[in-house]
Short mmCIF file of C-alpha atoms in Angstrom, two decimals:
data_model
loop_
_atom_site.label_atom_id
_atom_site.label_comp_id
_atom_site.label_asym_id
_atom_site.label_seq_id
_atom_site.Cartn_x
_atom_site.Cartn_y
_atom_site.Cartn_z
CA MET A 1 25.47 58.40 51.98
CA ALA A 2 27.15 61.59 52.71
CA ASP A 3 28.78 63.35 49.72
CA ASN A 4 31.57 64.60 51.87
CA TYR A 5 33.51 63.74 55.07
CA LYS A 6 34.94 66.28 57.41
CA VAL A 7 38.30 65.59 59.02
CA LYS A 8 39.03 67.65 62.09
CA VAL A 9 42.29 67.73 64.06
CA GLN A 10 42.59 69.60 67.33
CA VAL A 11 45.60 70.03 69.54
CA GLU A 12 44.89 71.80 72.73
CA ILE A 13 47.46 73.57 74.90
CA VAL A 14 46.32 74.30 78.47
CA GLU A 15 47.52 76.84 81.09
CA CYS A 16 48.71 79.33 78.55
CA ALA A 17 49.50 82.84 79.63
CA ASP A 18 47.09 85.69 78.82
CA ASP A 19 48.37 88.36 76.45
CA VAL A 20 47.69 91.21 78.87
CA THR A 21 47.40 89.92 82.45
CA GLY A 22 49.53 86.83 82.21
CA ALA A 23 46.89 84.82 84.09
CA PRO A 24 46.72 81.22 83.05
CA HIS A 25 43.74 79.97 81.12
CA GLN A 26 42.86 77.12 78.80
CA GLU A 27 43.31 77.95 75.11
CA GLY A 28 42.55 75.58 72.27
CA VAL A 29 44.92 76.02 69.47
CA GLY A 30 45.90 74.01 66.37
CA VAL A 31 42.46 73.39 65.12
CA PHE A 32 42.37 72.33 61.46
CA GLU A 33 39.58 70.83 59.33
CA CYS A 34 39.63 69.25 55.97
CA ILE A 35 36.71 68.13 53.75
CA MET A 36 37.23 64.92 51.82
CA PRO A 37 35.03 63.93 48.92
CA THR A 38 33.35 60.45 49.42
CA ALA A 39 35.62 58.68 46.87
CA GLN A 40 38.63 60.04 48.54
CA ALA A 41 37.32 59.19 52.01
CA HIS A 42 36.87 55.50 51.05
CA SER A 43 40.56 55.04 50.03
CA ILE A 44 42.74 53.91 52.84
CA ASP A 45 45.85 55.46 51.19
CA GLU A 46 44.23 58.85 50.61
CA CYS A 47 42.74 58.91 54.03
CA GLU A 48 46.12 58.31 55.56
CA GLN A 49 47.77 61.05 53.66
CA VAL A 50 45.02 63.60 54.44
CA LEU A 51 45.01 62.88 58.18
CA LEU A 52 48.86 63.15 58.23
CA GLN A 53 48.90 66.41 56.48
CA THR A 54 46.27 67.88 58.58
CA ASN A 55 47.86 66.46 61.69
CA TYR A 56 51.27 67.95 61.04
CA ALA A 57 49.79 71.34 60.08
CA ALA A 58 47.91 71.35 63.44
CA LEU A 59 51.04 70.27 65.38
CA ARG A 60 53.10 73.03 63.87
CA ASP A 61 50.43 75.55 64.64
CA ALA A 62 50.13 74.37 68.29
CA PHE A 63 53.90 74.42 68.67
CA ALA A 64 54.12 77.97 67.40
CA HIS A 65 51.28 79.11 69.75
CA HIS A 66 52.73 77.45 72.76
CA LEU A 67 56.22 78.81 72.34
CA SER A 68 55.01 82.33 71.57
CA ALA A 69 52.95 82.16 74.84
CA VAL A 70 55.96 80.97 76.76
CA SER A 71 57.89 84.01 75.40
CA ARG A 72 55.01 86.42 76.48
CA GLN A 73 54.92 84.97 79.88
CA TYR A 74 58.68 85.13 80.31
CA ALA A 75 58.69 88.83 79.14
CA LEU A 76 56.00 89.65 81.70
CA GLU A 77 57.96 88.09 84.48
CA VAL A 78 61.01 89.99 83.53
CA VAL A 79 59.69 93.49 82.89
CA GLY A 80 55.93 93.36 83.74
CA SER A 81 54.69 94.85 80.56
CA LEU A 82 54.75 93.60 76.85
CA ALA A 83 54.98 97.28 75.80
CA GLU A 84 58.59 97.12 76.97
CA CYS A 85 59.38 94.32 74.50
CA GLU A 86 60.16 93.90 70.86
CA VAL A 87 58.43 91.26 68.77
CA LYS A 88 60.66 89.30 66.45
CA PRO A 89 60.18 86.13 64.50
CA TYR A 90 61.92 83.06 65.76
CA ARG A 91 62.60 80.18 63.32
CA VAL A 92 62.73 76.52 64.29
CA GLU A 93 63.80 73.52 62.12
CA GLY A 94 62.07 70.60 63.87
CA GLU A 95 61.12 67.04 63.45
CA ILE A 96 57.55 68.30 62.83
CA GLY A 97 58.78 70.70 60.17
CA ARG A 98 59.74 74.33 59.84
CA VAL A 99 57.91 76.61 62.30
CA THR A 100 58.07 80.41 62.71
CA PHE A 101 56.50 82.28 65.58
CA ASP A 102 56.66 85.57 67.30
CA VAL A 103 58.97 85.96 70.29
CA HIS A 104 58.87 88.87 72.81
CA TRP A 105 62.39 90.16 73.45
CA VAL A 106 63.16 92.44 76.38
CA LYS A 107 64.50 95.70 74.92
CA GLN A 108 68.19 96.77 75.55
CA GLY A 109 68.77 97.93 79.00
CA LYS A 110 65.79 96.03 80.48
CA GLY A 111 66.09 92.79 82.37
CA ARG A 112 69.43 91.29 83.47
CA ASP A 113 71.59 91.06 80.45
CA ASP A 114 71.55 90.37 76.70
CA SER A 115 71.60 86.48 77.23
CA THR A 116 68.33 86.68 79.21
CA LYS A 117 66.34 88.75 76.70
CA SER A 118 64.45 85.70 75.64
CA PRO A 119 63.80 82.19 77.06
CA PHE A 120 65.18 80.74 73.77
CA PRO A 121 68.79 80.62 72.48
CA ALA A 122 69.71 83.63 70.44
CA LEU A 123 69.94 83.19 66.74
CA HIS A 124 71.92 85.19 64.19
CA ALA A 125 70.43 86.73 61.09
CA LYS A 126 68.27 84.12 59.29
CA GLU A 127 69.56 81.24 61.41
CA TRP A 128 67.19 78.46 62.33
CA TYR A 129 67.25 76.69 65.70
CA ARG A 130 67.59 72.94 64.94
CA THR A 131 65.91 70.63 67.43
CA THR A 132 67.35 67.35 68.57
CA GLY A 133 64.73 65.45 66.64
CA PHE A 134 65.45 67.13 63.48
CA LYS A 135 69.27 66.57 63.73
CA GLU A 136 68.62 62.90 64.48
CA LEU A 137 66.33 62.66 61.48
CA ALA A 138 68.43 64.63 59.08
CA LEU A 139 71.91 63.60 60.10
CA VAL A 140 71.76 60.07 61.67
CA TYR A 141 69.09 58.65 59.33
CA GLY A 142 69.87 60.97 56.39
CA THR A 143 73.11 62.58 55.32
CA VAL A 144 75.47 59.95 56.74
CA GLU A 145 73.95 57.43 54.42
CA GLU A 146 72.39 59.35 51.56
CA SER A 147 73.15 62.47 49.46
CA TYR A 148 71.92 65.86 50.68
CA ARG A 149 69.39 66.09 47.95
CA GLN A 150 67.91 62.65 48.79
CA THR A 151 67.90 63.47 52.49
CA SER A 152 66.14 66.75 51.87
CA ASP A 153 63.35 65.17 49.78
CA LEU A 154 63.04 62.49 52.37
CA ILE A 155 62.69 64.63 55.53
CA ASN A 156 60.33 67.17 53.70
CA ARG A 157 58.17 64.20 52.76
CA VAL A 158 58.19 62.60 56.13
CA ARG A 159 57.20 65.92 57.72
CA HIS A 160 54.56 66.65 54.98
CA GLN A 161 55.97 70.06 54.27
CA GLU A 162 57.18 70.27 50.66
CA GLU A 163 60.43 72.13 49.82
CA ALA A 164 60.78 73.22 53.51
CA THR A 165 64.44 72.48 54.01
CA PRO A 166 66.53 72.70 50.80
CA SER A 167 69.53 70.37 50.23
CA ARG A 168 72.05 73.35 50.27
CA THR A 169 70.83 74.30 53.79
CA LEU A 170 71.16 70.64 54.90
CA ARG A 171 74.76 70.48 53.67
CA GLU A 172 75.47 73.70 55.52
CA ASN A 173 73.98 72.33 58.64
CA THR A 174 75.89 69.07 58.45
CA GLU A 175 79.27 70.92 57.83
CA TYR A 176 78.45 73.30 60.84
CA GLU A 177 77.70 70.24 63.07
CA GLY A 178 80.92 68.48 62.00
CA ARG A 179 82.98 71.59 62.76
CA GLN A 180 81.36 71.86 66.12
CA VAL A 181 82.05 68.22 66.96
CA MET A 182 85.72 68.46 65.85
CA THR A 183 86.23 71.75 67.82
CA SER A 184 84.82 70.16 70.92
CA MET A 185 86.96 67.00 70.50
CA GLU A 186 90.15 69.01 70.00
CA GLN A 187 89.37 71.14 73.06
CA GLN A 188 88.65 68.01 75.11
CA ALA A 189 91.86 66.50 74.03
CA THR A 190 93.87 69.53 74.96
CA ALA A 191 92.39 69.50 78.37
CA ILE A 192 93.01 65.68 78.87
CA LEU A 193 96.66 66.13 77.71
CA HIS A 194 97.18 68.98 80.15
CA GLU A 195 95.60 67.02 82.99
CA HIS A 196 98.02 64.11 82.40
CA GLY A 197 101.15 66.20 82.03
CA PHE A 198 101.48 66.53 78.29
CA THR A 199 101.91 69.63 76.11
CA PRO A 200 99.11 70.50 73.77
CA ASP A 201 100.89 68.81 70.85
CA GLY A 202 101.18 65.48 72.76
CA THR A 203 104.74 65.90 74.05
CA PRO A 204 105.14 64.33 77.54
CA MET A 205 106.48 66.42 80.41
CA GLU A 206 107.86 65.41 83.65
CA ALA A 207 106.13 62.39 85.35
CA ALA A 208 103.77 62.18 82.36
CA THR A 209 104.70 58.45 81.87
CA ASP A 210 104.38 57.29 85.44
CA HIS A 211 101.31 55.33 84.67
CA THR A 212 102.38 53.70 81.42
CA ARG A 213 103.47 50.07 80.95
CA PRO A 214 107.26 49.73 81.31
CA SER A 215 107.64 47.13 78.67
CA LEU A 216 105.64 45.10 76.11
CA ALA A 217 103.59 42.25 77.78
CA THR A 218 104.16 39.12 75.68
CA LEU A 219 102.88 35.57 75.52
CA PRO A 220 104.80 32.86 77.44
CA PRO A 221 107.83 31.63 75.54
CA GLU A 222 106.71 28.02 75.76
CA GLN A 223 103.49 28.83 74.07
CA VAL A 224 105.32 30.70 71.30
CA GLU A 225 107.73 27.74 70.88
CA ARG A 226 104.88 25.31 70.35
CA ALA A 227 103.24 27.62 67.83
CA VAL A 228 106.59 28.00 65.86
CA GLN A 229 106.98 24.25 65.69
CA ALA A 230 103.40 23.65 64.57
CA SER A 231 103.71 26.46 61.92
CA ALA A 232 107.17 25.79 60.44
CA PRO A 233 107.02 24.39 56.82
CA GLY A 234 110.06 22.33 57.60
CA PRO A 235 112.85 21.69 60.12
CA GLU A 236 115.10 24.24 58.42
CA TRP A 237 112.75 27.08 58.90
CA GLY A 238 112.45 26.83 62.69
CA ALA A 239 115.64 28.78 63.61
CA GLU A 240 114.90 31.76 61.38
CA MET A 241 111.26 31.84 62.39
CA LYS A 242 112.41 31.99 66.10
CA SER A 243 114.79 34.95 65.44
CA ASN A 244 112.14 37.13 63.99
CA PRO A 245 112.45 40.41 66.00
CA VAL A 246 108.71 41.18 66.24
CA PRO A 247 107.43 40.07 69.69
CA TYR A 248 104.04 38.24 70.21
CA GLU A 249 102.00 40.50 72.47
CA ASP A 250 99.56 39.29 75.03
CA PRO A 251 96.05 40.12 73.43
CA ALA A 252 94.54 40.41 76.88
CA GLN A 253 96.93 43.16 77.75
CA SER A 254 96.75 44.98 74.50
CA THR A 255 94.98 47.82 72.66
CA SER A 256 94.91 47.74 68.90
CA VAL A 257 94.99 50.82 66.65
CA SER A 258 94.41 50.60 62.97
CA LEU A 259 95.43 53.79 61.17
CA ASP A 260 94.88 54.63 57.57
CA ASP A 261 94.40 57.58 55.19
CA VAL A 262 91.65 57.76 52.81
CA ASN A 263 91.32 60.20 49.83
CA VAL A 264 88.33 61.56 48.03
CA LYS A 265 88.19 63.80 45.03
CA ARG A 266 88.73 67.38 45.76
CA GLN A 267 86.24 69.94 44.61
CA LYS A 268 87.56 72.71 42.24
CA ALA A 269 87.22 76.17 43.63
CA THR A 270 85.87 77.52 40.29
CA ARG A 271 84.60 75.79 37.19
CA LYS A 272 86.18 76.50 33.83
CA GLU A 273 84.21 76.68 30.71
CA THR A 274 86.93 74.64 28.92
CA PRO A 275 88.19 71.91 31.04
CA ASP A 276 92.02 71.31 31.21
CA PRO A 277 93.13 68.60 28.64
CA ASP A 278 95.31 66.90 31.33
CA PRO A 279 94.07 68.17 34.80
CA GLU A 280 96.04 67.22 37.80
CA ARG A 281 94.10 65.17 40.19
CA LYS A 282 93.64 66.69 43.67
CA TYR A 283 92.32 65.03 46.69
CA VAL A 284 90.95 65.71 50.23
CA HIS A 285 92.63 63.50 52.79
CA ASN A 286 90.94 62.03 55.94
CA THR A 287 92.93 60.06 58.48
CA ILE A 288 90.66 57.28 60.02
CA THR A 289 91.71 55.51 63.24
CA HIS A 290 89.91 52.48 64.69
CA ILE A 291 90.83 51.84 68.38
CA ALA A 292 89.88 48.42 69.85
CA HIS A 293 90.19 47.08 73.21
CA ALA A 294 88.62 43.78 74.23
CA ASP A 295 85.18 43.86 72.58
CA LYS A 296 84.96 47.74 72.46
CA SER A 297 85.85 50.12 69.79
CA TYR A 298 85.97 53.75 68.89
CA ILE A 299 86.56 55.61 65.61
CA ILE A 300 88.36 58.95 65.35
CA ASN A 301 88.49 61.04 62.21
CA GLY A 302 90.54 64.07 61.25
CA HIS A 303 92.68 65.92 58.77
CA GLY A 304 96.38 64.94 59.07
CA VAL A 305 98.16 62.12 60.67
CA ALA A 306 99.83 64.13 63.41
CA ASN A 307 96.60 65.91 64.51
CA VAL A 308 94.75 62.48 64.67
CA LEU A 309 97.48 60.84 66.64
CA ARG A 310 97.16 63.64 69.15
CA LEU A 311 93.44 62.77 69.51
CA VAL A 312 94.36 59.18 69.77
CA LEU A 313 96.76 59.85 72.63
CA ALA A 314 94.22 61.91 74.45
CA PHE A 315 91.55 59.10 74.09
CA LEU A 316 94.01 56.54 75.42
CA LEU A 317 94.86 58.75 78.35
CA HIS A 318 91.16 59.43 79.05
CA ASN A 319 90.29 55.66 79.11
CA GLN A 320 93.38 54.64 81.00
CA LEU A 321 94.81 52.53 78.16
CA LEU A 322 98.48 53.36 78.32
CA THR A 323 98.80 50.69 80.90
CA TYR A 324 98.32 48.23 78.10
CA ASN A 325 100.41 47.25 74.97
CA LEU A 326 99.69 49.62 72.17
CA ILE A 327 99.85 47.80 68.83
CA PHE A 328 99.47 49.74 65.57
CA PHE A 329 98.29 48.00 62.33
CA VAL A 330 99.27 50.01 59.25
CA ASP A 331 99.51 49.49 55.44
CA GLY A 332 103.10 50.15 54.87
CA GLN A 333 102.90 53.97 54.13
CA ARG A 334 106.29 55.46 55.26
CA THR A 335 104.77 58.70 56.55
CA LEU A 336 102.48 56.73 59.06
CA TYR A 337 105.51 54.93 60.52
CA THR A 338 107.35 58.14 60.88
CA ALA A 339 104.39 59.89 62.50
CA ILE A 340 103.63 57.04 64.98
CA LEU A 341 107.25 56.67 65.97
CA CYS A 342 107.56 60.42 66.49
CA ALA A 343 104.34 60.75 68.48
CA PHE A 344 105.00 57.57 70.73
CA ALA A 345 108.85 57.56 70.91
CA TRP A 346 108.58 57.96 74.63
CA LEU A 347 106.28 54.90 75.04
CA ASN A 348 108.01 51.53 75.74
CA ALA A 349 105.09 49.13 75.21
CA VAL A 350 104.28 49.97 71.57
CA GLN A 351 104.68 47.85 68.47
CA ILE A 352 103.89 48.48 64.72
CA ILE A 353 102.66 45.54 62.48
CA LEU A 354 102.55 45.75 58.81
CA ASP A 355 99.36 44.48 57.43
CA TRP A 356 99.71 41.16 55.54
CA TYR A 357 97.32 42.18 52.73
CA HIS A 358 99.34 45.21 51.82
CA LEU A 359 102.67 43.41 52.09
CA GLU A 360 101.33 40.71 49.58
CA LYS A 361 99.89 43.47 47.32
CA ARG A 362 103.20 45.34 47.30
CA CYS A 363 105.14 42.27 46.44
CA LYS A 364 102.85 41.44 43.48
CA GLU A 365 102.99 45.02 42.11
CA GLN A 366 106.73 45.16 42.40
CA LEU A 367 107.37 41.82 40.76
CA SER A 368 105.06 42.66 37.93
CA MET A 369 107.34 45.48 37.11
CA THR A 370 110.48 43.54 37.73
CA LEU A 371 110.07 40.27 35.78
CA GLN A 372 109.50 39.25 32.17
CA GLY A 373 105.90 38.19 32.18
CA ARG A 374 103.43 36.81 34.62
CA VAL A 375 104.52 33.26 34.47
CA MET A 376 107.97 34.27 35.89
CA ARG A 377 106.30 36.55 38.40
CA ASN A 378 103.82 33.95 39.61
CA ALA A 379 106.67 31.32 39.91
CA LEU A 380 108.68 33.69 42.10
CA LEU A 381 105.66 34.71 44.23
CA GLU A 382 105.08 31.02 45.03
CA GLN A 383 108.55 30.97 46.65
CA LEU A 384 108.59 34.57 48.11
CA LEU A 385 105.27 34.77 49.93
CA PRO A 386 105.78 31.66 52.19
CA CYS A 387 109.07 33.26 53.19
CA LEU A 388 107.41 36.40 54.28
CA TRP A 389 104.32 34.65 55.73
CA ASN A 390 106.68 32.76 58.05
CA GLY A 391 108.74 35.79 59.02
CA CYS A 392 111.94 34.84 57.28
CA VAL A 393 112.94 38.20 55.79
CA ASP A 394 116.53 37.11 55.21
CA ARG A 395 115.43 34.19 53.24
CA ALA A 396 113.05 36.47 51.17
CA ILE A 397 115.75 38.94 50.34
CA ALA A 398 118.18 36.19 49.45
CA LEU A 399 115.59 34.73 47.11
CA LEU A 400 115.18 38.12 45.37
CA GLN A 401 118.88 38.71 45.07
CA SER A 402 119.19 35.32 43.31
CA VAL A 403 116.90 36.13 40.42
CA GLU A 404 118.53 35.51 37.06
CA PRO A 405 119.49 38.97 35.41
CA THR A 406 118.02 37.73 32.08
CA GLN A 407 114.60 37.46 33.68
CA ILE A 408 114.62 41.00 35.00
CA LYS A 409 113.22 43.87 32.89
CA ASN A 410 113.37 46.61 35.64
CA HIS A 411 116.31 46.42 38.07
CA LYS A 412 115.18 49.50 39.86
CA ALA A 413 111.75 47.90 40.75
CA LEU A 414 113.55 44.80 42.18
CA ALA A 415 115.90 47.07 44.26
CA ASP A 416 112.87 48.99 45.51
CA LEU A 417 111.16 45.83 46.75
CA ILE A 418 114.45 44.63 48.53
CA ASP A 419 114.76 48.13 50.10
CA TYR A 420 111.09 47.94 51.16
CA LEU A 421 111.57 44.73 53.00
CA GLU A 422 114.76 45.86 54.72
CA ARG A 423 113.17 49.21 55.77
CA ASN A 424 110.08 47.38 57.16
CA ARG A 425 112.00 44.44 58.80
CA PRO A 426 111.05 45.59 62.40
CA TYR A 427 107.40 45.56 61.41
CA LEU A 428 107.34 42.15 59.50
CA PRO A 429 106.26 39.54 62.01
CA CYS A 430 105.94 35.74 61.66
CA TYR A 431 102.41 35.93 60.36
CA SER A 432 101.89 32.19 60.45
CA VAL A 433 102.67 32.03 64.12
CA ARG A 434 100.63 35.08 64.92
CA LYS A 435 97.67 33.34 63.15
CA ARG A 436 98.21 30.12 65.15
CA LEU A 437 98.32 32.13 68.46
CA GLY A 438 95.13 33.96 67.56
CA LEU A 439 96.74 37.35 67.11
CA ARG A 440 95.78 39.91 64.43
CA ASN A 441 97.70 40.11 61.16
CA SER A 442 95.49 42.71 59.47
CA SER A 443 94.47 46.33 59.56
CA ASN A 444 91.11 45.37 58.15
CA GLN A 445 89.26 47.01 61.09
CA GLY A 446 90.74 50.35 60.03
CA GLU A 447 89.82 49.55 56.38
CA LYS A 448 86.23 48.81 57.39
CA ALA A 449 86.18 52.03 59.41
CA ASN A 450 87.31 53.85 56.35
CA ASP A 451 84.45 52.34 54.34
CA LEU A 452 81.78 53.26 57.01
CA VAL A 453 82.96 56.75 57.66
CA VAL A 454 84.21 58.06 54.38
CA SER A 455 84.19 55.79 51.31
CA GLU A 456 80.69 54.51 51.30
CA ARG A 457 79.31 58.07 51.33
CA GLN A 458 81.96 60.13 49.57
CA LYS A 459 83.36 57.91 46.82
CA HIS A 460 80.38 57.28 44.42
CA ASN A 461 79.05 58.75 41.24
CA GLY A 462 81.87 61.06 40.61
CA MET A 463 81.49 62.97 43.90
CA SER A 464 83.95 65.63 44.73
CA TRP A 465 84.31 67.48 48.09
CA SER A 466 85.83 70.54 49.68
CA LYS A 467 88.28 69.93 52.50
CA PRO A 468 85.93 71.29 55.21
CA GLY A 469 82.91 69.47 53.82
CA SER A 470 84.57 66.04 53.55
CA VAL A 471 86.10 66.26 57.05
CA ALA A 472 82.97 67.54 58.57
CA LEU A 473 80.75 64.89 57.10
CA ALA A 474 83.25 62.14 58.16
CA THR A 475 83.28 63.63 61.64
CA VAL A 476 79.50 63.51 61.91
CA THR A 477 79.50 59.92 60.46
CA ALA A 478 82.03 58.89 63.07
CA LEU A 479 79.87 60.58 65.77
CA VAL A 480 76.99 58.26 64.59
CA ARG A 481 79.08 55.20 64.44
CA ASN A 482 80.42 55.78 67.96
CA GLN A 483 76.90 56.15 69.28
CA GLU A 484 77.80 59.57 70.67
CA TYR A 485 75.11 61.51 68.72
CA LYS A 486 72.34 61.51 71.28
CA ARG A 487 74.60 62.80 73.97
CA TRP A 488 76.14 65.48 71.52
CA PHE A 489 72.68 66.77 70.29
CA GLN A 490 71.45 67.10 73.90
CA THR A 491 74.41 68.41 75.74
CA HIS A 492 77.05 69.40 73.13
CA THR A 493 79.56 67.17 75.00
CA LEU A 494 81.34 63.89 74.05
CA SER A 495 81.98 61.01 76.37
CA PHE A 496 85.14 60.23 74.36
CA SER A 497 84.78 56.67 75.46
CA PHE A 498 84.36 53.28 73.86
CA SER A 499 81.25 51.98 72.24
CA THR A 500 80.50 48.36 71.53
CA SER A 501 78.62 48.99 68.29
CA CYS A 502 81.50 50.31 65.90
#
């Protein structure tokens, strides 16, 4: 039996350009050999690893030879002599690994212009050209799910090139890609708004609303009447449930928008040797919007509610969705209401719904601060929540005003809850009837989008983020969730249209 085994991998590139004449000829490149001892050659696992390592090395070598030959041929076609060219290294970050090869650049004043000095995109300083395959491997299957360090270890292992791409470089690449996506989206939004007669900040000009729905499309009154009768806890509830001011939109004629802010810990600019005894917590804010129409959805991320609502408007215009009802589901944050009403004050077919989960949570928190003990709180909640669930806000407020003063430990907390219900009256529907009619009561789709785009990746193990880093990573994650990444990596454009996989 042989003592050693020889593994040989050969990758052949044909029709390469000759260095001097430029005439095509066959050239075998990427030939690598590896000698394996018998014990190693009889191990399935070790054979696999040796073959992969040898194969990847051969592929990188062939890749470099081929692109260098393409560069030489291009230079010969432009100036006719390689002596007229400068030879510079060109760096590629690819799915097969990091590769550096020589490129012939036409000297200044030769050829047509600076942009045609090489067949490859110009790079700056020590920049690496990142291939589509690398971006998909590193971003789609890496940084949107795992830490930069874990992703760096994974892709270097998969490419059999130890310590090729450090985690810091991967972070910088991700942030750069996120900034590029956001810049492209904002530019596209500006163009869409201008095309439809809006100012860059989303203010309608003359005739901008010609193609919008004139009023909210609602369900037939008789259908609503039957649902009210079936949902009412008793005969005395029916009149107040019918008088609830929030209409029942036709879901077939509606687009739902769930809007929410999510905060992650903000990274300190500098680290102090002695930490502050009572440091003020600082956060980075991302605004996540989930837009749904029929069975399709799209996620938009950005910094600041006003900026994100501008992108939402552009998306609705681009997809011709302003001919439908526009229903916003929010968590009760006052700034969200204000921003939505300001951005869409000109739109008739718009409605805001306060999410039931957050309404119930607010009532529990306020009553915990108001009453003397949990027994009293729970007893009052058993009476209050059915009032709100059935859209009887007057009944709920009257119940709160009737609480015995001796049971109250914090009068301000009670007054705040009553003010909260009064302030949100236009957005407190009859939740029981909506449920019976098959309408949404929750902003849970927006909450889930928050988890997918920001929280799952950025809120673990004491992580902290810079503002650009957090927003950029969330933008890349949204790109992946929207199934826009292949188009973006290949063309650097966005369809800005619905995906069925969000």
